[in-house]
């Protein structure tokens, strides 16, 4: 696998090749800035950036990376990503186009494309008087990112509402697995660490609209009471078994601690916010400082929840 950035000449050649094979409404760019495509607003450029409109274009792009030994990375709404300032070599594939955004409800089953917003899924479920999905209302990600991260809130998580997932492998082939065949952990779906989610069928339960509204309202109020509004990637650390990460960081006296443009939120200890112009290095130094203090003062190992995208994190075939 090539882990160095591609030369400008090579990039132009690859872009031409993509344009020849992919349909016009698939977006293809070179040296595309990524910071504004993440909620953290941190990171450099992607050598090659594409937003495929169809599964066929996605499949061609993945097969092309494989044949040319180019690393690639998939992203959704960028709400759980920390991208290095030097940018990412190879291909960044963002599932954000309308071709992947459909949501269809049939009985208790909700078919969702990978780029559908989790918030829109909650709204569709409500419209169809289905309960059990209210917790995704305030999670600012896509279905694909939510599945990969086994996103959760209010004591519930994605794995509890999944019926099946359609996904693509590194040969660009499509498969489907039912929930029983999938392995989920806290904030992870094992399969999607190395495969691309295309869509999922989620399951709701028949419910009363007033109760669904009440659940959504509670979830909304709780979230905005505890969560900072500034740019962030959500919770930086997974909660250790013994204590919530935010509480631990608060007890370590690290709320408000600042390195460069990155600061531990005053509102929630497990959020690092970008106070303006934070670099990847600023955030990483703050993460490392918190991890060191958690270990030296409390003997607790804090593991990151945010997906740190550096060269090593790139997928390859
Ligand atoms: C203010 C704020 C609040 C948040 N609150 C919560 C919360 O309550 N609960 C929670 O769990 N999270 C929360 N998050 C984190 C984040 O929103 C979730 O993890 C979300 O599911 C990420 O989705 P995304 O589309 O933004 O994924 P991205 O950030 O784009 O990607 C995250 C990971 O998923 C992978 N990925 C993305 N799409 C696909 C795909 N189609 N197939 C395979 N892999 C894919 C990426 O490669 C990456 O590893 C919060 C974030 C913010 C900024």
mmCIF file of C-alpha atoms and ligand atoms in Angstrom:
data_model
loop_
_atom_site.group_PDB
_atom_site.id
_atom_site.type_symbol
_atom_site.label_atom_id
_atom_site.label_comp_id
_atom_site.label_asym_id
_atom_site.label_seq_id
_atom_site.Cartn_x
_atom_site.Cartn_y
_atom_site.Cartn_z
ATOM 1 C CA UNK A 1 0.000 0.000 0.000
ATOM 2 C CA UNK A 2 1.205 3.527 -0.789
ATOM 3 C CA UNK A 3 1.133 5.570 2.387
ATOM 4 C CA UNK A 4 2.727 8.694 0.942
ATOM 5 C CA UNK A 5 0.670 11.444 -0.646
ATOM 6 C CA UNK A 6 0.204 11.038 -4.379
ATOM 7 C CA UNK A 7 2.093 13.466 -6.627
ATOM 8 C CA UNK A 8 0.051 16.218 -8.307
ATOM 9 C CA UNK A 9 0.621 14.639 -11.734
ATOM 10 C CA UNK A 10 -0.643 11.288 -10.537
ATOM 11 C CA UNK A 11 -3.681 12.934 -8.910
ATOM 12 C CA UNK A 12 -4.680 14.576 -12.188
ATOM 13 C CA UNK A 13 -4.307 11.238 -13.981
ATOM 14 C CA UNK A 14 -6.486 9.503 -11.370
ATOM 15 C CA UNK A 15 -9.101 12.248 -11.521
ATOM 16 C CA UNK A 16 -9.316 11.861 -15.333
ATOM 17 C CA UNK A 17 -9.670 8.104 -14.949
ATOM 18 C CA UNK A 18 -12.480 8.547 -12.404
ATOM 19 C CA UNK A 19 -14.265 11.070 -14.626
ATOM 20 C CA UNK A 20 -14.142 8.592 -17.519
ATOM 21 C CA UNK A 21 -15.760 5.808 -15.510
ATOM 22 C CA UNK A 22 -18.089 7.490 -13.033
ATOM 23 C CA UNK A 23 -21.375 9.226 -13.707
ATOM 24 C CA UNK A 24 -21.434 13.049 -13.817
ATOM 25 C CA UNK A 25 -23.232 13.564 -10.517
ATOM 26 C CA UNK A 26 -20.562 11.698 -8.579
ATOM 27 C CA UNK A 27 -18.288 14.401 -7.154
ATOM 28 C CA UNK A 28 -14.538 13.947 -7.716
ATOM 29 C CA UNK A 29 -11.982 16.441 -6.431
ATOM 30 C CA UNK A 30 -8.246 16.555 -5.811
ATOM 31 C CA UNK A 31 -6.606 18.195 -2.762
ATOM 32 C CA UNK A 32 -10.019 18.631 -1.138
ATOM 33 C CA UNK A 33 -9.957 20.338 2.303
ATOM 34 C CA UNK A 34 -11.563 18.060 4.887
ATOM 35 C CA UNK A 35 -11.748 20.231 8.025
ATOM 36 C CA UNK A 36 -15.070 21.821 7.034
ATOM 37 C CA UNK A 37 -16.515 18.392 6.336
ATOM 38 C CA UNK A 38 -16.067 17.444 9.990
ATOM 39 C CA UNK A 39 -17.817 18.826 13.065
ATOM 40 C CA UNK A 40 -14.401 19.285 14.745
ATOM 41 C CA UNK A 41 -13.190 21.585 11.937
ATOM 42 C CA UNK A 42 -9.703 20.053 12.100
ATOM 43 C CA UNK A 43 -7.603 18.389 9.397
ATOM 44 C CA UNK A 44 -5.843 18.784 6.067
ATOM 45 C CA UNK A 45 -6.745 17.772 2.531
ATOM 46 C CA UNK A 46 -7.629 14.482 0.844
ATOM 47 C CA UNK A 47 -5.445 13.579 -2.146
ATOM 48 C CA UNK A 48 -8.550 12.404 -3.976
ATOM 49 C CA UNK A 49 -12.037 13.001 -2.598
ATOM 50 C CA UNK A 50 -15.166 11.459 -3.993
ATOM 51 C CA UNK A 51 -18.854 11.529 -3.157
ATOM 52 C CA UNK A 52 -20.315 8.608 -5.134
ATOM 53 C CA UNK A 53 -23.925 8.940 -6.209
ATOM 54 C CA UNK A 54 -24.480 5.230 -6.853
ATOM 55 C CA UNK A 55 -23.379 1.866 -5.499
ATOM 56 C CA UNK A 56 -21.865 1.147 -8.912
ATOM 57 C CA UNK A 57 -19.628 4.231 -8.650
ATOM 58 C CA UNK A 58 -18.664 3.311 -5.095
ATOM 59 C CA UNK A 59 -17.822 -0.222 -6.199
ATOM 60 C CA UNK A 60 -15.697 1.020 -9.105
ATOM 61 C CA UNK A 61 -13.826 3.431 -6.824
ATOM 62 C CA UNK A 62 -13.053 0.784 -4.211
ATOM 63 C CA UNK A 63 -11.906 -1.687 -6.884
ATOM 64 C CA UNK A 64 -9.727 1.038 -8.420
ATOM 65 C CA UNK A 65 -8.040 1.671 -5.034
ATOM 66 C CA UNK A 66 -7.425 -2.026 -4.636
ATOM 67 C CA UNK A 67 -5.938 -2.472 -8.086
ATOM 68 C CA UNK A 68 -3.712 0.585 -7.665
ATOM 69 C CA UNK A 69 -2.770 -0.149 -4.038
ATOM 70 C CA UNK A 70 -4.182 3.191 -2.930
ATOM 71 C CA UNK A 71 -5.314 3.500 0.689
ATOM 72 C CA UNK A 72 -8.853 4.733 1.226
ATOM 73 C CA UNK A 73 -11.036 5.990 4.019
ATOM 74 C CA UNK A 74 -14.818 6.187 4.251
ATOM 75 C CA UNK A 75 -16.607 9.030 5.955
ATOM 76 C CA UNK A 76 -20.200 10.020 6.596
ATOM 77 C CA UNK A 77 -21.104 13.345 8.225
ATOM 78 C CA UNK A 78 -17.676 13.660 9.874
ATOM 79 C CA UNK A 79 -19.083 13.982 13.395
ATOM 80 C CA UNK A 80 -16.724 11.486 14.992
ATOM 81 C CA UNK A 81 -13.502 12.214 13.142
ATOM 82 C CA UNK A 82 -10.184 13.804 14.016
ATOM 83 C CA UNK A 83 -8.115 14.205 10.854
ATOM 84 C CA UNK A 84 -4.397 14.946 10.816
ATOM 85 C CA UNK A 85 -3.243 18.362 9.583
ATOM 86 C CA UNK A 86 -1.078 16.835 6.830
ATOM 87 C CA UNK A 87 -4.226 15.415 5.257
ATOM 88 C CA UNK A 88 -4.911 11.903 4.035
ATOM 89 C CA UNK A 89 -3.092 10.042 1.278
ATOM 90 C CA UNK A 90 -5.067 8.168 -1.376
ATOM 91 C CA UNK A 91 -8.818 8.272 -1.553
ATOM 92 C CA UNK A 92 -11.419 9.634 0.833
ATOM 93 C CA UNK A 93 -14.903 8.365 -0.004
ATOM 94 C CA UNK A 94 -17.711 10.353 1.551
ATOM 95 C CA UNK A 95 -21.189 8.834 1.536
ATOM 96 C CA UNK A 96 -23.290 11.975 1.558
ATOM 97 C CA UNK A 97 -25.099 12.038 -1.795
ATOM 98 C CA UNK A 98 -28.836 11.608 -2.281
ATOM 99 C CA UNK A 99 -28.287 8.212 -3.924
ATOM 100 C CA UNK A 100 -27.567 6.799 -0.467
ATOM 101 C CA UNK A 101 -30.013 8.917 1.549
ATOM 102 C CA UNK A 102 -33.373 7.163 1.083
ATOM 103 C CA UNK A 103 -35.545 6.313 4.068
ATOM 104 C CA UNK A 104 -38.564 4.049 3.467
ATOM 105 C CA UNK A 105 -40.907 2.685 6.084
ATOM 106 C CA UNK A 106 -42.868 -0.552 5.681
ATOM 107 C CA UNK A 107 -44.655 -1.763 8.786
ATOM 108 C CA UNK A 108 -42.101 -1.847 11.618
ATOM 109 C CA UNK A 109 -39.151 -1.931 9.190
ATOM 110 C CA UNK A 110 -37.290 1.259 8.319
ATOM 111 C CA UNK A 111 -35.036 0.982 5.280
ATOM 112 C CA UNK A 112 -32.261 3.605 5.529
ATOM 113 C CA UNK A 113 -29.484 4.447 3.093
ATOM 114 C CA UNK A 114 -26.024 4.925 4.622
ATOM 115 C CA UNK A 115 -25.965 8.686 4.065
ATOM 116 C CA UNK A 116 -29.399 9.305 5.615
ATOM 117 C CA UNK A 117 -29.128 11.545 8.659
ATOM 118 C CA UNK A 118 -29.879 9.775 11.933
ATOM 119 C CA UNK A 119 -32.088 12.716 12.853
ATOM 120 C CA UNK A 120 -34.198 12.145 9.715
ATOM 121 C CA UNK A 121 -34.540 8.474 10.597
ATOM 122 C CA UNK A 122 -35.980 9.447 13.998
ATOM 123 C CA UNK A 123 -38.371 11.886 12.309
ATOM 124 C CA UNK A 124 -39.594 9.258 9.795
ATOM 125 C CA UNK A 125 -40.058 6.703 12.572
ATOM 126 C CA UNK A 126 -42.142 9.243 14.499
ATOM 127 C CA UNK A 127 -44.259 10.040 11.428
ATOM 128 C CA UNK A 128 -45.034 6.336 11.167
ATOM 129 C CA UNK A 129 -45.732 6.080 14.893
ATOM 130 C CA UNK A 130 -42.771 3.797 15.527
ATOM 131 C CA UNK A 131 -41.008 4.029 18.851
ATOM 132 C CA UNK A 132 -37.510 2.889 19.925
ATOM 133 C CA UNK A 133 -35.546 5.213 17.653
ATOM 134 C CA UNK A 134 -36.019 8.470 19.543
ATOM 135 C CA UNK A 135 -32.465 8.258 20.937
ATOM 136 C CA UNK A 136 -30.862 8.842 17.498
ATOM 137 C CA UNK A 137 -32.640 12.199 17.108
ATOM 138 C CA UNK A 138 -29.753 14.274 18.493
ATOM 139 C CA UNK A 139 -26.796 12.231 17.198
ATOM 140 C CA UNK A 140 -25.359 14.386 14.402
ATOM 141 C CA UNK A 141 -24.181 11.489 12.205
ATOM 142 C CA UNK A 142 -25.324 9.419 9.246
ATOM 143 C CA UNK A 143 -26.755 5.913 9.335
ATOM 144 C CA UNK A 144 -23.428 4.516 7.998
ATOM 145 C CA UNK A 145 -21.395 6.255 10.710
ATOM 146 C CA UNK A 146 -23.980 5.314 13.343
ATOM 147 C CA UNK A 147 -23.804 1.630 12.378
ATOM 148 C CA UNK A 148 -19.996 1.614 12.297
ATOM 149 C CA UNK A 149 -19.808 3.332 15.694
ATOM 150 C CA UNK A 150 -22.769 1.461 17.189
ATOM 151 C CA UNK A 151 -23.829 4.958 18.211
ATOM 152 C CA UNK A 152 -25.857 5.283 21.371
ATOM 153 C CA UNK A 153 -27.602 7.707 23.673
ATOM 154 C CA UNK A 154 -30.163 7.686 26.470
ATOM 155 C CA UNK A 155 -29.254 4.099 27.390
ATOM 156 C CA UNK A 156 -29.943 2.705 23.898
ATOM 157 C CA UNK A 157 -27.684 1.896 20.948
ATOM 158 C CA UNK A 158 -27.915 1.145 17.243
ATOM 159 C CA UNK A 159 -27.310 -2.601 17.649
ATOM 160 C CA UNK A 160 -30.665 -2.843 19.485
ATOM 161 C CA UNK A 161 -32.664 -1.535 16.514
ATOM 162 C CA UNK A 162 -30.899 -3.282 13.630
ATOM 163 C CA UNK A 163 -32.592 -5.950 11.562
ATOM 164 C CA UNK A 164 -29.918 -6.269 8.838
ATOM 165 C CA UNK A 165 -27.063 -4.410 7.119
ATOM 166 C CA UNK A 166 -26.151 -4.322 3.411
ATOM 167 C CA UNK A 167 -22.463 -3.664 2.872
ATOM 168 C CA UNK A 168 -19.677 -3.646 0.293
ATOM 169 C CA UNK A 169 -16.380 -5.494 0.569
ATOM 170 C CA UNK A 170 -13.004 -4.401 -0.790
ATOM 171 C CA UNK A 171 -13.690 -6.086 -4.135
ATOM 172 C CA UNK A 172 -16.720 -3.854 -4.540
ATOM 173 C CA UNK A 173 -19.098 -6.810 -4.009
ATOM 174 C CA UNK A 174 -22.361 -6.378 -2.103
ATOM 175 C CA UNK A 175 -23.491 -8.628 0.765
ATOM 176 C CA UNK A 176 -26.157 -8.583 3.443
ATOM 177 C CA UNK A 177 -26.053 -9.828 7.036
ATOM 178 C CA UNK A 178 -28.800 -10.180 9.601
ATOM 179 C CA UNK A 179 -28.318 -8.881 13.130
ATOM 180 C CA UNK A 180 -27.647 -12.412 14.482
ATOM 181 C CA UNK A 181 -24.626 -12.679 12.173
ATOM 182 C CA UNK A 182 -23.107 -9.369 13.300
ATOM 183 C CA UNK A 183 -20.800 -8.652 16.206
ATOM 184 C CA UNK A 184 -21.243 -5.377 18.068
ATOM 185 C CA UNK A 185 -19.221 -3.894 20.884
ATOM 186 C CA UNK A 186 -19.461 -0.639 22.781
ATOM 187 C CA UNK A 187 -19.118 1.991 20.035
ATOM 188 C CA UNK A 188 -18.063 -0.475 17.353
ATOM 189 C CA UNK A 189 -19.421 -2.864 14.748
ATOM 190 C CA UNK A 190 -16.640 -5.327 13.941
ATOM 191 C CA UNK A 191 -17.723 -5.924 10.324
ATOM 192 C CA UNK A 192 -17.733 -2.240 9.400
ATOM 193 C CA UNK A 193 -14.142 -1.665 10.504
ATOM 194 C CA UNK A 194 -13.224 -3.111 7.113
ATOM 195 C CA UNK A 195 -16.412 -2.943 5.025
ATOM 196 C CA UNK A 196 -18.598 -0.098 3.807
ATOM 197 C CA UNK A 197 -22.201 0.060 5.005
ATOM 198 C CA UNK A 198 -24.588 0.792 2.130
ATOM 199 C CA UNK A 199 -27.907 0.631 3.934
ATOM 200 C CA UNK A 200 -29.675 -0.991 6.840
ATOM 201 C CA UNK A 201 -33.105 -2.126 7.868
ATOM 202 C CA UNK A 202 -33.898 -0.819 11.327
ATOM 203 C CA UNK A 203 -36.816 -1.976 13.428
ATOM 204 C CA UNK A 204 -39.236 0.147 15.413
ATOM 205 C CA UNK A 205 -42.140 -0.838 17.641
ATOM 206 C CA UNK A 206 -45.690 0.479 17.235
ATOM 207 C CA UNK A 207 -46.037 3.406 19.630
ATOM 208 C CA UNK A 208 -48.169 6.383 20.586
ATOM 209 C CA UNK A 209 -47.229 9.681 19.005
ATOM 210 C CA UNK A 210 -47.541 11.583 22.324
ATOM 211 C CA UNK A 211 -45.089 9.205 24.002
ATOM 212 C CA UNK A 212 -42.662 9.389 21.077
ATOM 213 C CA UNK A 213 -42.813 13.194 21.242
ATOM 214 C CA UNK A 214 -42.197 13.109 24.963
ATOM 215 C CA UNK A 215 -39.163 10.798 24.560
ATOM 216 C CA UNK A 216 -37.723 13.024 21.854
ATOM 217 C CA UNK A 217 -38.237 16.127 23.931
ATOM 218 C CA UNK A 218 -36.543 14.568 26.966
ATOM 219 C CA UNK A 219 -33.626 13.377 24.844
ATOM 220 C CA UNK A 220 -33.255 16.842 23.295
ATOM 221 C CA UNK A 221 -33.379 18.662 26.644
ATOM 222 C CA UNK A 222 -30.942 16.284 28.325
ATOM 223 C CA UNK A 223 -28.486 16.584 25.450
ATOM 224 C CA UNK A 224 -28.460 20.372 25.229
ATOM 225 C CA UNK A 225 -28.305 20.704 28.984
ATOM 226 C CA UNK A 226 -25.032 18.761 29.124
ATOM 227 C CA UNK A 227 -23.381 19.187 25.719
ATOM 228 C CA UNK A 228 -21.309 22.155 24.494
ATOM 229 C CA UNK A 229 -22.413 23.930 21.304
ATOM 230 C CA UNK A 230 -18.835 24.628 20.114
ATOM 231 C CA UNK A 231 -17.172 22.532 17.358
ATOM 232 C CA UNK A 232 -16.278 19.062 18.622
ATOM 233 C CA UNK A 233 -16.416 15.409 17.657
ATOM 234 C CA UNK A 234 -18.739 14.419 20.496
ATOM 235 C CA UNK A 235 -17.289 12.321 23.313
ATOM 236 C CA UNK A 236 -13.538 11.983 22.945
ATOM 237 C CA UNK A 237 -13.170 8.907 25.168
ATOM 238 C CA UNK A 238 -15.147 5.731 25.661
ATOM 239 C CA UNK A 239 -16.568 5.475 29.162
ATOM 240 C CA UNK A 240 -14.410 3.186 31.312
ATOM 241 C CA UNK A 241 -16.369 0.569 33.267
ATOM 242 C CA UNK A 242 -15.831 2.213 36.643
ATOM 243 C CA UNK A 243 -16.688 5.874 35.984
ATOM 244 C CA UNK A 244 -18.040 8.008 33.125
ATOM 245 C CA UNK A 245 -15.093 9.585 31.288
ATOM 246 C CA UNK A 246 -16.545 13.109 31.690
ATOM 247 C CA UNK A 247 -16.807 12.723 35.471
ATOM 248 C CA UNK A 248 -13.258 11.346 35.695
ATOM 249 C CA UNK A 249 -11.860 14.262 33.669
ATOM 250 C CA UNK A 250 -13.759 16.724 35.847
ATOM 251 C CA UNK A 251 -12.380 15.046 39.008
ATOM 252 C CA UNK A 252 -8.870 15.321 37.559
ATOM 253 C CA UNK A 253 -9.420 19.095 37.431
ATOM 254 C CA UNK A 254 -8.974 19.179 33.663
ATOM 255 C CA UNK A 255 -12.199 20.943 32.650
ATOM 256 C CA UNK A 256 -11.204 24.108 30.790
ATOM 257 C CA UNK A 257 -7.625 22.871 30.209
ATOM 258 C CA UNK A 258 -6.391 24.350 26.941
ATOM 259 C CA UNK A 259 -3.618 23.477 24.505
ATOM 260 C CA UNK A 260 -3.411 25.801 21.512
ATOM 261 C CA UNK A 261 -6.909 26.063 20.049
ATOM 262 C CA UNK A 262 -8.171 22.872 21.734
ATOM 263 C CA UNK A 263 -9.826 22.946 25.157
ATOM 264 C CA UNK A 264 -11.638 20.545 27.451
ATOM 265 C CA UNK A 265 -15.203 21.859 27.525
ATOM 266 C CA UNK A 266 -16.278 23.666 30.699
ATOM 267 C CA UNK A 267 -19.702 22.119 30.240
ATOM 268 C CA UNK A 268 -18.803 18.433 29.710
ATOM 269 C CA UNK A 269 -15.423 16.927 30.622
ATOM 270 C CA UNK A 270 -15.557 14.330 27.847
ATOM 271 C CA UNK A 271 -15.810 16.930 25.075
ATOM 272 C CA UNK A 272 -12.742 18.592 23.586
ATOM 273 C CA UNK A 273 -13.832 21.694 21.711
ATOM 274 C CA UNK A 274 -12.150 23.641 18.956
ATOM 275 C CA UNK A 275 -12.015 27.180 20.297
ATOM 276 C CA UNK A 276 -10.796 28.388 16.892
ATOM 277 C CA UNK A 277 -7.869 27.231 14.795
ATOM 278 C CA UNK A 278 -7.165 24.050 16.782
ATOM 279 C CA UNK A 279 -4.678 21.791 15.052
ATOM 280 C CA UNK A 280 -4.582 17.987 15.065
ATOM 281 C CA UNK A 281 -1.480 18.229 17.229
ATOM 282 C CA UNK A 282 -3.243 20.498 19.784
ATOM 283 C CA UNK A 283 -6.062 17.979 20.145
ATOM 284 C CA UNK A 284 -3.711 14.993 20.289
ATOM 285 C CA UNK A 285 -1.566 16.653 22.986
ATOM 286 C CA UNK A 286 -4.670 17.317 25.059
ATOM 287 C CA UNK A 287 -5.882 13.734 24.581
ATOM 288 C CA UNK A 288 -2.463 12.396 25.641
ATOM 289 C CA UNK A 289 -2.314 14.680 28.679
ATOM 290 C CA UNK A 290 -5.741 13.499 29.861
ATOM 291 C CA UNK A 291 -4.793 9.838 29.272
ATOM 292 C CA UNK A 292 -1.528 10.261 31.227
ATOM 293 C CA UNK A 293 -3.261 11.884 34.193
ATOM 294 C CA UNK A 294 -6.089 9.326 34.224
ATOM 295 C CA UNK A 295 -3.473 6.573 34.366
ATOM 296 C CA UNK A 296 -1.012 8.145 36.811
ATOM 297 C CA UNK A 297 -3.570 9.558 39.263
ATOM 298 C CA UNK A 298 -6.386 7.004 39.028
ATOM 299 C CA UNK A 299 -4.908 3.949 37.295
ATOM 300 C CA UNK A 300 -7.588 4.170 34.572
ATOM 301 C CA UNK A 301 -6.838 3.598 30.895
ATOM 302 C CA UNK A 302 -8.880 5.967 28.749
ATOM 303 C CA UNK A 303 -9.490 4.746 25.218
ATOM 304 C CA UNK A 304 -10.464 7.185 22.482
ATOM 305 C CA UNK A 305 -13.957 6.984 20.991
ATOM 306 C CA UNK A 306 -13.232 9.595 18.315
ATOM 307 C CA UNK A 307 -11.804 8.027 15.152
ATOM 308 C CA UNK A 308 -8.302 9.401 14.691
ATOM 309 C CA UNK A 309 -7.435 9.524 11.013
ATOM 310 C CA UNK A 310 -3.757 9.533 10.393
ATOM 311 C CA UNK A 311 -1.878 7.645 7.713
ATOM 312 C CA UNK A 312 -1.999 4.383 9.616
ATOM 313 C CA UNK A 313 -5.780 4.532 9.927
ATOM 314 C CA UNK A 314 -6.309 4.333 6.169
ATOM 315 C CA UNK A 315 -7.956 1.173 4.889
ATOM 316 C CA UNK A 316 -6.215 -0.861 2.274
ATOM 317 C CA UNK A 317 -7.089 -3.972 0.406
HETATM 318 C C1 LIG B 1 -22.153 17.297 19.236
HETATM 319 C C2 LIG B 1 -21.989 15.800 19.046
HETATM 320 C C3 LIG B 1 -22.786 14.930 19.771
HETATM 321 C C4 LIG B 1 -22.636 13.550 19.616
HETATM 322 N N1 LIG B 1 -23.431 12.719 20.351
HETATM 323 C C5 LIG B 1 -23.284 11.386 20.215
HETATM 324 C C6 LIG B 1 -24.089 10.491 20.990
HETATM 325 O O1 LIG B 1 -24.965 10.880 21.757
HETATM 326 N N2 LIG B 1 -23.876 9.164 20.825
HETATM 327 C C7 LIG B 1 -22.939 8.658 19.968
HETATM 328 O O2 LIG B 1 -22.791 7.438 19.868
HETATM 329 N N3 LIG B 1 -22.182 9.487 19.227
HETATM 330 C C8 LIG B 1 -22.330 10.823 19.317
HETATM 331 N N4 LIG B 1 -21.548 11.667 18.565
HETATM 332 C C9 LIG B 1 -20.536 11.094 17.639
HETATM 333 C C10 LIG B 1 -21.051 10.856 16.212
HETATM 334 O O3 LIG B 1 -22.136 11.708 15.893
HETATM 335 C C11 LIG B 1 -21.476 9.409 15.988
HETATM 336 O O4 LIG B 1 -20.406 8.514 16.208
HETATM 337 C C12 LIG B 1 -22.005 9.185 14.571
HETATM 338 O O5 LIG B 1 -22.575 7.913 14.504
HETATM 339 C C13 LIG B 1 -20.915 9.305 13.492
HETATM 340 O O6 LIG B 1 -21.560 9.311 12.227
HETATM 341 P P1 LIG B 1 -20.893 10.075 10.993
HETATM 342 O O7 LIG B 1 -21.758 9.852 9.801
HETATM 343 O O8 LIG B 1 -20.639 11.482 11.340
HETATM 344 O O9 LIG B 1 -19.560 9.262 10.842
HETATM 345 P P2 LIG B 1 -18.086 9.827 10.568
HETATM 346 O O10 LIG B 1 -17.668 10.707 11.686
HETATM 347 O O11 LIG B 1 -17.993 10.388 9.205
HETATM 348 O O12 LIG B 1 -17.260 8.465 10.648
HETATM 349 C C14 LIG B 1 -17.131 7.799 11.887
HETATM 350 C C15 LIG B 1 -16.596 6.391 11.625
HETATM 351 O O13 LIG B 1 -17.548 5.668 10.862
HETATM 352 C C16 LIG B 1 -16.975 5.206 9.649
HETATM 353 N N5 LIG B 1 -18.023 5.248 8.624
HETATM 354 C C17 LIG B 1 -18.762 6.302 8.229
HETATM 355 N N6 LIG B 1 -19.649 5.933 7.280
HETATM 356 C C18 LIG B 1 -19.451 4.606 7.079
HETATM 357 C C19 LIG B 1 -20.035 3.635 6.226
HETATM 358 N N7 LIG B 1 -21.016 3.932 5.359
HETATM 359 N N8 LIG B 1 -19.576 2.356 6.276
HETATM 360 C C20 LIG B 1 -18.574 2.007 7.127
HETATM 361 N N9 LIG B 1 -17.978 2.883 7.964
HETATM 362 C C21 LIG B 1 -18.411 4.169 7.931
HETATM 363 C C22 LIG B 1 -15.793 6.132 9.374
HETATM 364 O O14 LIG B 1 -14.819 5.496 8.573
HETATM 365 C C23 LIG B 1 -15.304 6.393 10.792
HETATM 366 O O15 LIG B 1 -14.510 5.315 11.236
HETATM 367 C C24 LIG B 1 -21.683 13.042 18.698
HETATM 368 C C25 LIG B 1 -20.905 13.943 17.939
HETATM 369 C C26 LIG B 1 -21.049 15.302 18.110
HETATM 370 C C27 LIG B 1 -20.225 16.240 17.276
#
